[in-house]
PDB file of C-alpha atoms in Angstrom:
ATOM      1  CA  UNK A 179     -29.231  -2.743 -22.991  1.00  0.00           C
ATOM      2  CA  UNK A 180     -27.846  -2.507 -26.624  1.00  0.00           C
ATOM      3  CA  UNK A 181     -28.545   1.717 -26.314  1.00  0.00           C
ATOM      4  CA  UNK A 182     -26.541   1.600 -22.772  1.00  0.00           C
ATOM      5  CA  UNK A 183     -23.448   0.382 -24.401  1.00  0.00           C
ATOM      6  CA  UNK A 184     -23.245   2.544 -27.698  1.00  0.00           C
ATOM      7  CA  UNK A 185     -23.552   5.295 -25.491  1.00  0.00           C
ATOM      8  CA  UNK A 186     -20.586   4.103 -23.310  1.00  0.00           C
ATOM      9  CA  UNK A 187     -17.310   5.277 -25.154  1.00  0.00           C
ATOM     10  CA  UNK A 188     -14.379   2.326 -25.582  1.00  0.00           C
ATOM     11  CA  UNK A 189     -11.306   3.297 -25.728  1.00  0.00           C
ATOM     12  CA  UNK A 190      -9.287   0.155 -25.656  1.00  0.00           C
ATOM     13  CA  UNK A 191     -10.310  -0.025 -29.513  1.00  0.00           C
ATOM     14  CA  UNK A 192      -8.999   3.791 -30.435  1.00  0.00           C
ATOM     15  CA  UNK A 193      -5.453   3.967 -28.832  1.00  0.00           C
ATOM     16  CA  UNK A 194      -4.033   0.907 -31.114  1.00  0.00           C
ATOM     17  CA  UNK A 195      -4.578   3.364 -34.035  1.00  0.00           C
ATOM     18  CA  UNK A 196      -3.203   6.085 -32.356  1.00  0.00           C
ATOM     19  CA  UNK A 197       0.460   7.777 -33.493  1.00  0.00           C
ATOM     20  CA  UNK A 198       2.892   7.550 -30.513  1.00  0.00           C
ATOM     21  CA  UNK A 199       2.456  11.683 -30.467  1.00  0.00           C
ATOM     22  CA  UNK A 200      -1.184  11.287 -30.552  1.00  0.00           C
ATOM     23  CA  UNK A 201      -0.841   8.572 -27.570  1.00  0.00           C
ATOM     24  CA  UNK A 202       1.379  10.752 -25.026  1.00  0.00           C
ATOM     25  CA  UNK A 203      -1.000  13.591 -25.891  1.00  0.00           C
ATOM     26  CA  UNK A 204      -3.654  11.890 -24.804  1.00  0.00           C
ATOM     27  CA  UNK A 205      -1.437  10.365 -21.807  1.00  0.00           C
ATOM     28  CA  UNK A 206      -0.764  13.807 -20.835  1.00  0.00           C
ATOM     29  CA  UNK A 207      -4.729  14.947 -20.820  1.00  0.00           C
ATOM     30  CA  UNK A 208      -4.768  11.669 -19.048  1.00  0.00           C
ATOM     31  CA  UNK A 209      -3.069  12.297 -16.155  1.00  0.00           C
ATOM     32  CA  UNK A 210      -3.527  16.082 -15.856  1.00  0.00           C
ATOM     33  CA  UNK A 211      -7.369  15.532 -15.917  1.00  0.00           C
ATOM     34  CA  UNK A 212      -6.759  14.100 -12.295  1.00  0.00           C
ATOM     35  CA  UNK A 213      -8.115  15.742  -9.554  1.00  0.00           C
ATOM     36  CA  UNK A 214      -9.690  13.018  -6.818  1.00  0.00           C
ATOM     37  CA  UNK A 215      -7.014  12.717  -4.201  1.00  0.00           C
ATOM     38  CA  UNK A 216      -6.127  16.522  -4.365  1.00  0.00           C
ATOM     39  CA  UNK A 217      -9.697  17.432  -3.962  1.00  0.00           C
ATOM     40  CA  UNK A 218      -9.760  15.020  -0.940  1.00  0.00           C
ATOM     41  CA  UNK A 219      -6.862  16.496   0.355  1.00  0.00           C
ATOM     42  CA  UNK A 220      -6.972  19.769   0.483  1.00  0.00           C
ATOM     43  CA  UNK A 221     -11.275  18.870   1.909  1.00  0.00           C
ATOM     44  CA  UNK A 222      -9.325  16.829   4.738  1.00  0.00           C
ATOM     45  CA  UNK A 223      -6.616  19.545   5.571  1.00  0.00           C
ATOM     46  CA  UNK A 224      -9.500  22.121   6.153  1.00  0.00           C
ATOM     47  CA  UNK A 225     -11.296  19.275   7.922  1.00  0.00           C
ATOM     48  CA  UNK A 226      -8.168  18.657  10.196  1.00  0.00           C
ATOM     49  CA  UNK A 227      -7.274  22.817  10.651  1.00  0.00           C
ATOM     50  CA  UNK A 228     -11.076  23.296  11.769  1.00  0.00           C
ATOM     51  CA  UNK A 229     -11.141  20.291  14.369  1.00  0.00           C
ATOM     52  CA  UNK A 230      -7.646  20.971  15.449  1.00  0.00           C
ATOM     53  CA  UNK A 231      -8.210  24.939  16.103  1.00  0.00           C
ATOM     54  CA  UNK A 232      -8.030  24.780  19.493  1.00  0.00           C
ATOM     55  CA  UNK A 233      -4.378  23.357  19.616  1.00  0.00           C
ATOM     56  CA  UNK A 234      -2.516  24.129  15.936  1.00  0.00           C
ATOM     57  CA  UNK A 235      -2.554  27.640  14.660  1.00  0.00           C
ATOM     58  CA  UNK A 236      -5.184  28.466  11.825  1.00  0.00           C
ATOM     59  CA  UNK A 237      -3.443  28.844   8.476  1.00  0.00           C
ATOM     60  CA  UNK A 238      -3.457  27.501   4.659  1.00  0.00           C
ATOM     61  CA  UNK A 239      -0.801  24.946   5.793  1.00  0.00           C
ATOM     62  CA  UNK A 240      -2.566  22.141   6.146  1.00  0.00           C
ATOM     63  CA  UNK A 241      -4.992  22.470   3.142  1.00  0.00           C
ATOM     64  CA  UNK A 242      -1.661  22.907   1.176  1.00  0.00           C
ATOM     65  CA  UNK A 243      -0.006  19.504   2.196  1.00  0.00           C
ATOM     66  CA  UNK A 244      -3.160  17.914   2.008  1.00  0.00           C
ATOM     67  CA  UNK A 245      -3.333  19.021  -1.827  1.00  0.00           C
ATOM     68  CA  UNK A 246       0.200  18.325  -2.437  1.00  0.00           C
ATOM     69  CA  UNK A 247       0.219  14.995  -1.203  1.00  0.00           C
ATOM     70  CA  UNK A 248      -3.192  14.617  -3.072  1.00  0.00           C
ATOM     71  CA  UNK A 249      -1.942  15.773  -6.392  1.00  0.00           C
ATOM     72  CA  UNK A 250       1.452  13.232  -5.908  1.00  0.00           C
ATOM     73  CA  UNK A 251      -1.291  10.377  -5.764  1.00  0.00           C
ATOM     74  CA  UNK A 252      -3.507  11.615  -8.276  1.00  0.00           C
ATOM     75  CA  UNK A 253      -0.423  11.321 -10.867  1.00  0.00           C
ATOM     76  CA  UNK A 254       0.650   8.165  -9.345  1.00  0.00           C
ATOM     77  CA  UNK A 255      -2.558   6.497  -9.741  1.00  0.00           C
ATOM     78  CA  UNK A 256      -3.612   7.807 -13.103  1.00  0.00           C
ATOM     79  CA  UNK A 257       0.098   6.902 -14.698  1.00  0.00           C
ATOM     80  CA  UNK A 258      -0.697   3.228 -13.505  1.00  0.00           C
ATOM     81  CA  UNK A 259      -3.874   2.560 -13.648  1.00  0.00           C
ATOM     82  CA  UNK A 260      -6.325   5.280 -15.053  1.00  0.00           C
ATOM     83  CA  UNK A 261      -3.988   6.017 -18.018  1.00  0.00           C
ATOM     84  CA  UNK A 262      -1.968   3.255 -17.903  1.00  0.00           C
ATOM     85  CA  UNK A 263      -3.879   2.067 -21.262  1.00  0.00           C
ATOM     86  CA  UNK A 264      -2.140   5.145 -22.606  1.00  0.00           C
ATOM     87  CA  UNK A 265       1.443   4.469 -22.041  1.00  0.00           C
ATOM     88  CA  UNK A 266       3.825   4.851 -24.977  1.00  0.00           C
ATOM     89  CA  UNK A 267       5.214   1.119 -23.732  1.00  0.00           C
ATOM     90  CA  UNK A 268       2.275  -0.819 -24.010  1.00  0.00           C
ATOM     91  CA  UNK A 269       3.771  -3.285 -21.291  1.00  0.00           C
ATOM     92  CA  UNK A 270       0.969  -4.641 -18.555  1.00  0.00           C
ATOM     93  CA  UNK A 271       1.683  -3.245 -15.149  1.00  0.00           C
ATOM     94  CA  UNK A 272       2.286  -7.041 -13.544  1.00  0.00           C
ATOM     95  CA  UNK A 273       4.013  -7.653 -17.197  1.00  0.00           C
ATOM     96  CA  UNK A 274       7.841  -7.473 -18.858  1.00  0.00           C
ATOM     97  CA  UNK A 275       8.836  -7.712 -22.262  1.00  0.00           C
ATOM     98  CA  UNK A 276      10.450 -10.754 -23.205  1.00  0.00           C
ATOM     99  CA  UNK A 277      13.357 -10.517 -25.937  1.00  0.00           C
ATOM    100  CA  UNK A 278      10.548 -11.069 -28.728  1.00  0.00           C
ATOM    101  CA  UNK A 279       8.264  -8.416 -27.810  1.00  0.00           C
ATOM    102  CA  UNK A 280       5.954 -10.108 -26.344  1.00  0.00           C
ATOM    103  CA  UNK A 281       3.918  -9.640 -22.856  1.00  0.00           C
ATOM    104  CA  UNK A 282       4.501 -12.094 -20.401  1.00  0.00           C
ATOM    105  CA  UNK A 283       3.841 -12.460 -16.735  1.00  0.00           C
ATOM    106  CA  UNK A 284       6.173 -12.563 -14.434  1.00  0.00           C
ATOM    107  CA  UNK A 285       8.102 -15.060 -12.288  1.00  0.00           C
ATOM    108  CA  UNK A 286       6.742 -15.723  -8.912  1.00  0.00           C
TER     109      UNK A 286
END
C-alpha cells in the first residue's frame, strides 16, 4: 500500500511554495489541459446529426455547439473545482475572507 501512495503525486503540499507567477502558470495548464465535456460534446453532436438525418440537414453544426458548449463547461468546472487548488486567492469555493484573512464559512 505504502508503494501505491509514493507513486500517487500530491499536490496540495507543492502549490503553498509556489510564487504567485508560478501558481497562475500552473492555473493556466490547469484549466487549458481540459478536454472532458468538449470531447463529450462534440461525440453527442455527431451522435444527435446521425440519429436526426432524416429530419435536420447533415452539417458540422451540431458537432460545433456541442464542442462549444463543452469547452464553456470544461473551463467552468476546472476553474472551480479541478484547479480551484490553484487559484491565486486561495479562498474555499463555499468560503469568504473575513477582515483578518482568514477562511470562514459562510452564513446560512
Amino acid at each position: 500500500l505504502n508503494t501505491i501512495l509514493h507513486l500517487i503525486p500530491s499536490t496540495s503540499t507543492s502549490t503553498s511554495t509556489m510564487t504567485p507567477e508560478e501558481r497562475k502558470e500552473k492555473l493556466t495548464q490547469c484549466l487549458l489541459s481540459q478536454y472532458r465535456f468538449c470531447t463529450t460534446g462534440v461525440i453527442a453532436g455527431a451522435g444527435y446529426s446521425v440519429l436526426k438525418r432524416s429530419t435536420v440537414k447533415p452539417g458540422p453544426w451540431p458537432m460545433l455547439a456541442g464542442g462549444f458548449a463543452g469547452t464553456l463547461s470544461d473551463f467552468v468546472y476546472g476553474y472551480f473545482v479541478e484547479c480551484a487548488h490553484l487559484r491565486e486567492s486561495g479562498e474555499k469555493i463555499c468560503g469568504v475572507k473575513d477582515k483578518g484573512g482568514d477562511i470562514r464559512p459562510p452564513n446560512m
